[in-house]
PDB file of C-alpha atoms in Angstrom:
ATOM      1  CA  TYR A   5     -67.109  17.329  40.764  1.00 79.00           C
ATOM      2  CA  ILE A   6     -65.742  13.817  41.013  1.00 81.00           C
ATOM      3  CA  ARG A   7     -67.959  11.086  42.362  1.00 87.00           C
ATOM      4  CA  MET A   8     -66.327   9.169  45.192  1.00 93.00           C
ATOM      5  CA  PRO A   9     -65.418   5.720  43.807  1.00 96.00           C
ATOM      6  CA  GLU A  10     -66.539   2.561  45.550  1.00 97.00           C
ATOM      7  CA  ILE A  11     -63.828   0.616  47.371  1.00 97.00           C
ATOM      8  CA  TRP A  12     -63.547  -2.929  46.045  1.00 98.00           C
ATOM      9  CA  GLY A  13     -61.715  -5.241  48.416  1.00 97.00           C
ATOM     10  CA  VAL A  14     -60.195  -8.358  46.852  1.00 98.00           C
ATOM     11  CA  ARG A  15     -58.957 -10.873  49.414  1.00 97.00           C
ATOM     12  CA  LEU A  16     -56.152 -13.136  48.225  1.00 98.00           C
ATOM     13  CA  THR A  17     -55.481 -16.555  49.747  1.00 98.00           C
ATOM     14  CA  GLY A  18     -53.164 -19.444  48.875  1.00 98.00           C
ATOM     15  CA  HIS A  19     -50.170 -19.207  46.559  1.00 97.00           C
ATOM     16  CA  LEU A  20     -49.698 -19.377  42.803  1.00 98.00           C
ATOM     17  CA  PRO A  21     -49.030 -22.843  41.306  1.00 97.00           C
ATOM     18  CA  PRO A  22     -46.020 -23.482  39.049  1.00 94.00           C
ATOM     19  CA  TRP A  23     -46.202 -21.912  35.578  1.00 91.00           C
ATOM     20  CA  THR A  24     -48.639 -19.247  36.692  1.00 95.00           C
ATOM     21  CA  SER A  25     -47.808 -15.644  37.490  1.00 94.00           C
ATOM     22  CA  ALA A  26     -49.274 -12.368  38.665  1.00 95.00           C
ATOM     23  CA  LYS A  27     -50.504 -11.761  35.115  1.00 95.00           C
ATOM     24  CA  ASP A  28     -52.892 -14.685  35.593  1.00 97.00           C
ATOM     25  CA  VAL A  29     -54.324 -12.996  38.699  1.00 98.00           C
ATOM     26  CA  ILE A  30     -55.348  -9.853  36.829  1.00 98.00           C
ATOM     27  CA  LEU A  31     -56.525 -11.941  33.863  1.00 98.00           C
ATOM     28  CA  GLU A  32     -58.744 -13.863  36.289  1.00 98.00           C
ATOM     29  CA  MET A  33     -60.225 -10.541  37.396  1.00 98.00           C
ATOM     30  CA  LEU A  34     -60.844  -9.644  33.752  1.00 98.00           C
ATOM     31  CA  ARG A  35     -62.347 -13.074  33.092  1.00 98.00           C
ATOM     32  CA  ARG A  36     -64.801 -12.549  35.930  1.00 98.00           C
ATOM     33  CA  HIS A  37     -65.682  -8.904  35.370  1.00 97.00           C
ATOM     34  CA  GLY A  38     -64.685  -7.764  31.874  1.00 96.00           C
ATOM     35  CA  VAL A  39     -63.242  -4.407  30.886  1.00 96.00           C
ATOM     36  CA  HIS A  40     -65.953  -2.355  32.609  1.00 97.00           C
ATOM     37  CA  GLY A  41     -66.041  -4.199  35.938  1.00 96.00           C
ATOM     38  CA  GLY A  42     -63.862  -1.675  37.731  1.00 96.00           C
ATOM     39  CA  LEU A  43     -65.559   1.527  36.583  1.00 96.00           C
ATOM     40  CA  ASN A  44     -65.848   4.067  39.404  1.00 96.00           C
ATOM     41  CA  ARG A  45     -64.083   1.689  41.766  1.00 97.00           C
ATOM     42  CA  ILE A  46     -60.777   1.638  43.615  1.00 97.00           C
ATOM     43  CA  ILE A  47     -59.451  -1.910  43.959  1.00 98.00           C
ATOM     44  CA  GLU A  48     -57.586  -2.828  47.132  1.00 98.00           C
ATOM     45  CA  TYR A  49     -55.930  -6.242  47.370  1.00 98.00           C
ATOM     46  CA  TYR A  50     -55.393  -7.717  50.821  1.00 96.00           C
ATOM     47  CA  GLY A  51     -55.291 -11.041  52.661  1.00 95.00           C
ATOM     48  CA  PRO A  52     -52.756 -13.776  53.483  1.00 96.00           C
ATOM     49  CA  GLY A  53     -51.984 -14.478  49.825  1.00 97.00           C
ATOM     50  CA  LEU A  54     -50.311 -11.083  49.526  1.00 95.00           C
ATOM     51  CA  ALA A  55     -47.205 -12.354  51.295  1.00 94.00           C
ATOM     52  CA  THR A  56     -46.486 -14.598  48.286  1.00 96.00           C
ATOM     53  CA  LEU A  57     -46.573 -11.732  45.759  1.00 96.00           C
ATOM     54  CA  THR A  58     -43.453  -9.643  45.227  1.00 94.00           C
ATOM     55  CA  ALA A  59     -43.512  -5.906  44.640  1.00 93.00           C
ATOM     56  CA  MET A  60     -43.066  -6.563  40.923  1.00 91.00           C
ATOM     57  CA  ASP A  61     -45.965  -9.047  40.942  1.00 94.00           C
ATOM     58  CA  ARG A  62     -48.119  -6.336  42.444  1.00 96.00           C
ATOM     59  CA  HIS A  63     -46.944  -3.898  39.796  1.00 93.00           C
ATOM     60  CA  VAL A  64     -48.257  -6.246  37.103  1.00 93.00           C
ATOM     61  CA  ILE A  65     -51.677  -6.516  38.767  1.00 96.00           C
ATOM     62  CA  ALA A  66     -51.975  -2.792  39.488  1.00 96.00           C
ATOM     63  CA  ASN A  67     -50.804  -1.827  35.996  1.00 92.00           C
ATOM     64  CA  MET A  68     -53.595  -3.782  34.339  1.00 93.00           C
ATOM     65  CA  GLY A  69     -56.241  -2.483  36.710  1.00 96.00           C
ATOM     66  CA  ALA A  70     -56.712   0.090  33.965  1.00 94.00           C
ATOM     67  CA  GLU A  71     -57.969  -2.707  31.702  1.00 95.00           C
ATOM     68  CA  LEU A  72     -60.755  -3.301  34.234  1.00 96.00           C
ATOM     69  CA  GLY A  73     -61.660   0.376  34.046  1.00 96.00           C
ATOM     70  CA  ALA A  74     -60.673   0.899  37.691  1.00 97.00           C
ATOM     71  CA  THR A  75     -59.964   4.376  39.034  1.00 96.00           C
ATOM     72  CA  THR A  76     -56.820   2.985  40.638  1.00 97.00           C
ATOM     73  CA  THR A  77     -55.433  -0.131  42.344  1.00 98.00           C
ATOM     74  CA  VAL A  78     -53.684  -0.205  45.711  1.00 97.00           C
ATOM     75  CA  PHE A  79     -51.664  -2.721  47.706  1.00 97.00           C
ATOM     76  CA  PRO A  80     -50.377  -2.368  51.270  1.00 95.00           C
ATOM     77  CA  ALA A  81     -46.769  -1.304  51.733  1.00 95.00           C
ATOM     78  CA  ASP A  82     -45.537  -4.330  53.683  1.00 94.00           C
ATOM     79  CA  ASP A  83     -42.408  -6.452  54.047  1.00 93.00           C
ATOM     80  CA  GLN A  84     -42.441  -7.389  50.355  1.00 94.00           C
ATOM     81  CA  VAL A  85     -42.259  -3.708  49.456  1.00 95.00           C
ATOM     82  CA  ARG A  86     -39.530  -3.157  52.038  1.00 96.00           C
ATOM     83  CA  ASP A  87     -37.525  -6.051  50.545  1.00 95.00           C
ATOM     84  CA  PHE A  88     -37.832  -4.546  47.078  1.00 93.00           C
ATOM     85  CA  LEU A  89     -36.680  -1.121  48.236  1.00 95.00           C
ATOM     86  CA  ARG A  90     -33.804  -2.744  50.113  1.00 96.00           C
ATOM     87  CA  SER A  91     -32.694  -4.502  46.922  1.00 92.00           C
ATOM     88  CA  GLU A  92     -32.729  -1.106  45.208  1.00 92.00           C
ATOM     89  CA  GLN A  93     -30.698   0.434  48.074  1.00 94.00           C
ATOM     90  CA  ARG A  94     -33.687   2.597  48.976  1.00 96.00           C
ATOM     91  CA  GLU A  95     -34.877   1.023  52.220  1.00 95.00           C
ATOM     92  CA  GLY A  96     -34.814   4.457  53.855  1.00 95.00           C
ATOM     93  CA  ASP A  97     -37.734   5.471  51.627  1.00 96.00           C
ATOM     94  CA  PHE A  98     -40.001   2.756  53.046  1.00 96.00           C
ATOM     95  CA  VAL A  99     -43.151   3.877  54.843  1.00 95.00           C
ATOM     96  CA  GLU A 100     -45.514   1.184  56.114  1.00 92.00           C
ATOM     97  CA  LEU A 101     -49.012   1.790  54.750  1.00 92.00           C
ATOM     98  CA  LEU A 102     -51.659  -0.728  55.789  1.00 90.00           C
ATOM     99  CA  ALA A 103     -55.442  -0.804  55.838  1.00 89.00           C
ATOM    100  CA  ASP A 104     -57.109   0.066  59.130  1.00 88.00           C
ATOM    101  CA  PRO A 105     -57.768  -3.056  61.263  1.00 84.00           C
ATOM    102  CA  HIS A 106     -61.531  -2.680  60.867  1.00 87.00           C
ATOM    103  CA  ALA A 107     -61.588  -1.334  57.319  1.00 88.00           C
ATOM    104  CA  SER A 108     -64.778  -2.038  55.386  1.00 92.00           C
ATOM    105  CA  TYR A 109     -65.385  -2.268  51.656  1.00 96.00           C
ATOM    106  CA  ASP A 110     -68.325  -1.450  49.426  1.00 97.00           C
ATOM    107  CA  VAL A 111     -67.708  -4.616  47.394  1.00 95.00           C
ATOM    108  CA  THR A 112     -65.761  -7.719  48.435  1.00 96.00           C
ATOM    109  CA  GLU A 113     -64.405 -10.704  46.569  1.00 97.00           C
ATOM    110  CA  GLU A 114     -61.955 -13.544  47.128  1.00 98.00           C
ATOM    111  CA  ILE A 115     -59.402 -15.175  44.856  1.00 98.00           C
ATOM    112  CA  ASP A 116     -57.699 -18.426  45.837  1.00 99.00           C
ATOM    113  CA  LEU A 117     -54.310 -18.101  44.176  1.00 99.00           C
ATOM    114  CA  SER A 118     -53.828 -21.872  44.450  1.00 98.00           C
ATOM    115  CA  ALA A 119     -56.759 -22.373  42.046  1.00 98.00           C
ATOM    116  CA  ILE A 120     -55.394 -20.042  39.360  1.00 98.00           C
ATOM    117  CA  GLU A 121     -54.449 -21.640  36.030  1.00 97.00           C
ATOM    118  CA  PRO A 122     -52.518 -20.155  33.090  1.00 97.00           C
ATOM    119  CA  LEU A 123     -54.816 -17.727  31.272  1.00 97.00           C
ATOM    120  CA  ILE A 124     -54.683 -15.759  28.043  1.00 95.00           C
ATOM    121  CA  ALA A 125     -56.649 -12.825  26.632  1.00 94.00           C
ATOM    122  CA  LEU A 126     -57.700 -13.505  23.046  1.00 93.00           C
ATOM    123  CA  PRO A 127     -58.141 -10.824  20.380  1.00 88.00           C
ATOM    124  CA  SER A 128     -59.510  -8.296  20.421  1.00 86.00           C
ATOM    125  CA  SER A 129     -60.152  -7.391  24.057  1.00 91.00           C
ATOM    126  CA  PRO A 130     -58.298  -7.816  27.372  1.00 92.00           C
ATOM    127  CA  GLY A 131     -61.590  -9.105  28.733  1.00 94.00           C
ATOM    128  CA  ASN A 132     -61.731 -12.019  26.289  1.00 96.00           C
ATOM    129  CA  VAL A 133     -59.950 -14.350  28.709  1.00 97.00           C
ATOM    130  CA  VAL A 134     -59.790 -18.138  28.410  1.00 98.00           C
ATOM    131  CA  PRO A 135     -57.506 -20.841  29.855  1.00 98.00           C
ATOM    132  CA  VAL A 136     -54.342 -21.366  27.837  1.00 97.00           C
ATOM    133  CA  SER A 137     -55.334 -25.041  27.593  1.00 96.00           C
ATOM    134  CA  GLU A 138     -58.246 -24.038  25.331  1.00 97.00           C
ATOM    135  CA  VAL A 139     -55.941 -22.561  22.682  1.00 96.00           C
ATOM    136  CA  ALA A 140     -52.976 -24.925  22.983  1.00 94.00           C
ATOM    137  CA  GLY A 141     -51.687 -25.940  19.563  1.00 93.00           C
ATOM    138  CA  ARG A 142     -52.962 -22.896  17.693  1.00 94.00           C
ATOM    139  CA  PRO A 143     -50.436 -21.041  15.502  1.00 92.00           C
ATOM    140  CA  VAL A 144     -48.747 -18.058  17.179  1.00 91.00           C
ATOM    141  CA  ALA A 145     -48.035 -14.936  15.109  1.00 91.00           C
ATOM    142  CA  GLN A 146     -46.317 -12.694  17.644  1.00 89.00           C
ATOM    143  CA  VAL A 147     -44.657 -12.933  21.047  1.00 90.00           C
ATOM    144  CA  VAL A 148     -43.876  -9.783  23.047  1.00 89.00           C
ATOM    145  CA  ILE A 149     -42.022 -10.023  26.343  1.00 89.00           C
ATOM    146  CA  GLY A 150     -41.792  -6.973  28.577  1.00 87.00           C
ATOM    147  CA  SER A 151     -43.227  -3.443  28.517  1.00 82.00           C
ATOM    148  CA  SER A 152     -44.905  -1.954  31.567  1.00 79.00           C
ATOM    149  CA  ALA A 153     -47.390  -4.835  31.738  1.00 78.00           C
ATOM    150  CA  ASN A 154     -44.701  -7.536  32.201  1.00 76.00           C
ATOM    151  CA  PRO A 155     -41.795  -5.681  33.778  1.00 74.00           C
ATOM    152  CA  GLY A 156     -40.074  -8.210  36.017  1.00 82.00           C
ATOM    153  CA  LEU A 157     -36.707  -9.822  35.412  1.00 88.00           C
ATOM    154  CA  ARG A 158     -38.404 -13.192  35.998  1.00 88.00           C
ATOM    155  CA  ASP A 159     -40.465 -12.890  32.793  1.00 88.00           C
ATOM    156  CA  PHE A 160     -37.403 -12.341  30.631  1.00 91.00           C
ATOM    157  CA  ALA A 161     -35.300 -14.954  32.430  1.00 92.00           C
ATOM    158  CA  ILE A 162     -37.929 -17.671  31.947  1.00 92.00           C
ATOM    159  CA  VAL A 163     -38.180 -16.991  28.213  1.00 93.00           C
ATOM    160  CA  ALA A 164     -34.389 -16.860  27.876  1.00 94.00           C
ATOM    161  CA  ALA A 165     -34.082 -20.248  29.600  1.00 94.00           C
ATOM    162  CA  ILE A 166     -36.779 -21.810  27.402  1.00 94.00           C
ATOM    163  CA  THR A 167     -35.342 -20.492  24.127  1.00 94.00           C
ATOM    164  CA  LYS A 168     -31.638 -20.972  24.900  1.00 94.00           C
ATOM    165  CA  GLY A 169     -30.027 -22.982  22.131  1.00 94.00           C
ATOM    166  CA  ARG A 170     -33.210 -22.926  20.058  1.00 95.00           C
ATOM    167  CA  GLN A 171     -34.476 -20.873  17.142  1.00 95.00           C
ATOM    168  CA  SER A 172     -37.873 -19.228  16.852  1.00 94.00           C
ATOM    169  CA  HIS A 173     -40.085 -20.022  13.857  1.00 94.00           C
ATOM    170  CA  PRO A 174     -39.223 -17.829  10.836  1.00 92.00           C
ATOM    171  CA  GLY A 175     -42.847 -16.717  10.612  1.00 93.00           C
ATOM    172  CA  LEU A 176     -42.966 -15.543  14.233  1.00 93.00           C
ATOM    173  CA  SER A 177     -42.466 -11.939  15.330  1.00 92.00           C
ATOM    174  CA  PHE A 178     -40.479 -12.350  18.551  1.00 93.00           C
ATOM    175  CA  ASP A 179     -40.016  -9.049  20.386  1.00 92.00           C
ATOM    176  CA  ILE A 180     -38.202  -8.238  23.622  1.00 91.00           C
ATOM    177  CA  ASN A 181     -39.142  -4.911  25.202  1.00 89.00           C
ATOM    178  CA  PRO A 182     -37.136  -4.329  28.413  1.00 89.00           C
ATOM    179  CA  SER A 183     -39.120  -2.308  30.911  1.00 85.00           C
ATOM    180  CA  SER A 184     -36.111  -0.303  32.080  1.00 88.00           C
ATOM    181  CA  ARG A 185     -32.407   0.230  31.510  1.00 89.00           C
ATOM    182  CA  GLN A 186     -31.760  -1.618  34.766  1.00 90.00           C
ATOM    183  CA  ILE A 187     -33.604  -4.712  33.522  1.00 90.00           C
ATOM    184  CA  LEU A 188     -31.617  -4.620  30.277  1.00 91.00           C
ATOM    185  CA  GLN A 189     -28.357  -4.350  32.212  1.00 93.00           C
ATOM    186  CA  ASP A 190     -29.309  -7.282  34.446  1.00 93.00           C
ATOM    187  CA  LEU A 191     -30.286  -9.419  31.445  1.00 92.00           C
ATOM    188  CA  THR A 192     -26.977  -8.615  29.773  1.00 94.00           C
ATOM    189  CA  LYS A 193     -24.979  -9.543  32.879  1.00 95.00           C
ATOM    190  CA  MET A 194     -26.853 -12.869  33.017  1.00 93.00           C
ATOM    191  CA  GLY A 195     -26.129 -13.609  29.370  1.00 93.00           C
ATOM    192  CA  ALA A 196     -29.868 -13.708  28.703  1.00 94.00           C
ATOM    193  CA  THR A 197     -29.756 -10.892  26.142  1.00 94.00           C
ATOM    194  CA  PHE A 198     -27.405 -12.958  23.971  1.00 94.00           C
ATOM    195  CA  ASP A 199     -29.575 -16.066  24.340  1.00 95.00           C
ATOM    196  CA  LEU A 200     -32.740 -14.191  23.342  1.00 95.00           C
ATOM    197  CA  ILE A 201     -31.187 -12.491  20.324  1.00 95.00           C
ATOM    198  CA  SER A 202     -29.607 -15.782  19.240  1.00 96.00           C
ATOM    199  CA  ALA A 203     -33.068 -17.363  19.372  1.00 96.00           C
ATOM    200  CA  GLY A 204     -34.350 -14.791  16.874  1.00 96.00           C
ATOM    201  CA  ALA A 205     -35.706 -12.072  19.150  1.00 95.00           C
ATOM    202  CA  ARG A 206     -35.699  -8.403  18.195  1.00 92.00           C
ATOM    203  CA  LEU A 207     -34.501  -6.221  21.052  1.00 91.00           C
ATOM    204  CA  HIS A 208     -36.418  -2.959  21.407  1.00 88.00           C
ATOM    205  CA  GLN A 209     -35.558   0.069  23.475  1.00 84.00           C
ATOM    206  CA  SER A 210     -36.836   0.259  27.030  1.00 82.00           C
ATOM    207  CA  GLY A 211     -40.316   1.685  27.369  1.00 75.00           C
ATOM    208  CA  CYS A 212     -44.001   0.971  26.893  1.00 76.00           C
ATOM    209  CA  MET A 213     -43.959  -0.342  23.339  1.00 75.00           C
ATOM    210  CA  GLY A 214     -45.644  -3.697  23.766  1.00 68.00           C
ATOM    211  CA  CYS A 215     -48.551  -2.885  26.069  1.00 69.00           C
ATOM    212  CA  ILE A 216     -49.844  -0.067  23.825  1.00 69.00           C
ATOM    213  CA  GLY A 217     -49.358  -2.023  20.607  1.00 67.00           C
ATOM    214  CA  MET A 218     -46.641   0.262  19.250  1.00 66.00           C
ATOM    215  CA  GLY A 219     -44.469  -1.461  16.689  1.00 62.00           C
ATOM    216  CA  GLN A 220     -41.037  -0.803  15.259  1.00 61.00           C
ATOM    217  CA  ALA A 221     -39.964  -0.910  11.636  1.00 51.00           C
TER     218      ALA A 221
END
């Protein structure tokens, strides 16, 4: 038999400050609870802060729910999801799925998105989370952009804008792992693929290379 998981409600308020992203939200969860905090739990995010998170932002958070040990992670299907499906010419597939008005949770928590700061998980565990400010200035050996854990066009576009006209350090492994063929096509249309390769990046095939630590010769 399967034991019924607890339902863990995480209420989001506020909005993310500049230079933070959805990845910092799930890293904050890992900072608080570690890699076993979600065992035998289903995480449901809700609250007014949801309106500020795109469908792709939610993908990032849900994807790394596995790092918390969670059974699964769910978000409501709301206007943000409808907007995403519309952009993909699939609005007809939208079905509104929301929590019951008086839904209750076994465990509750709140995250003020406005208080989130840039975070990073240090080796050798996703739960070893510290503020980026604590490691600023340390040498960097490898940079991986993309995979299923960082799938949005925004991630690639930001890096392309930062590195445009510059060259990465010769000792740095700089890897670009588009999450889908569509993302790669969009990056190419924008000229970002050229900018990234010119900056010294290696372009990998679309897939889940980076998040599972799979390299390429």
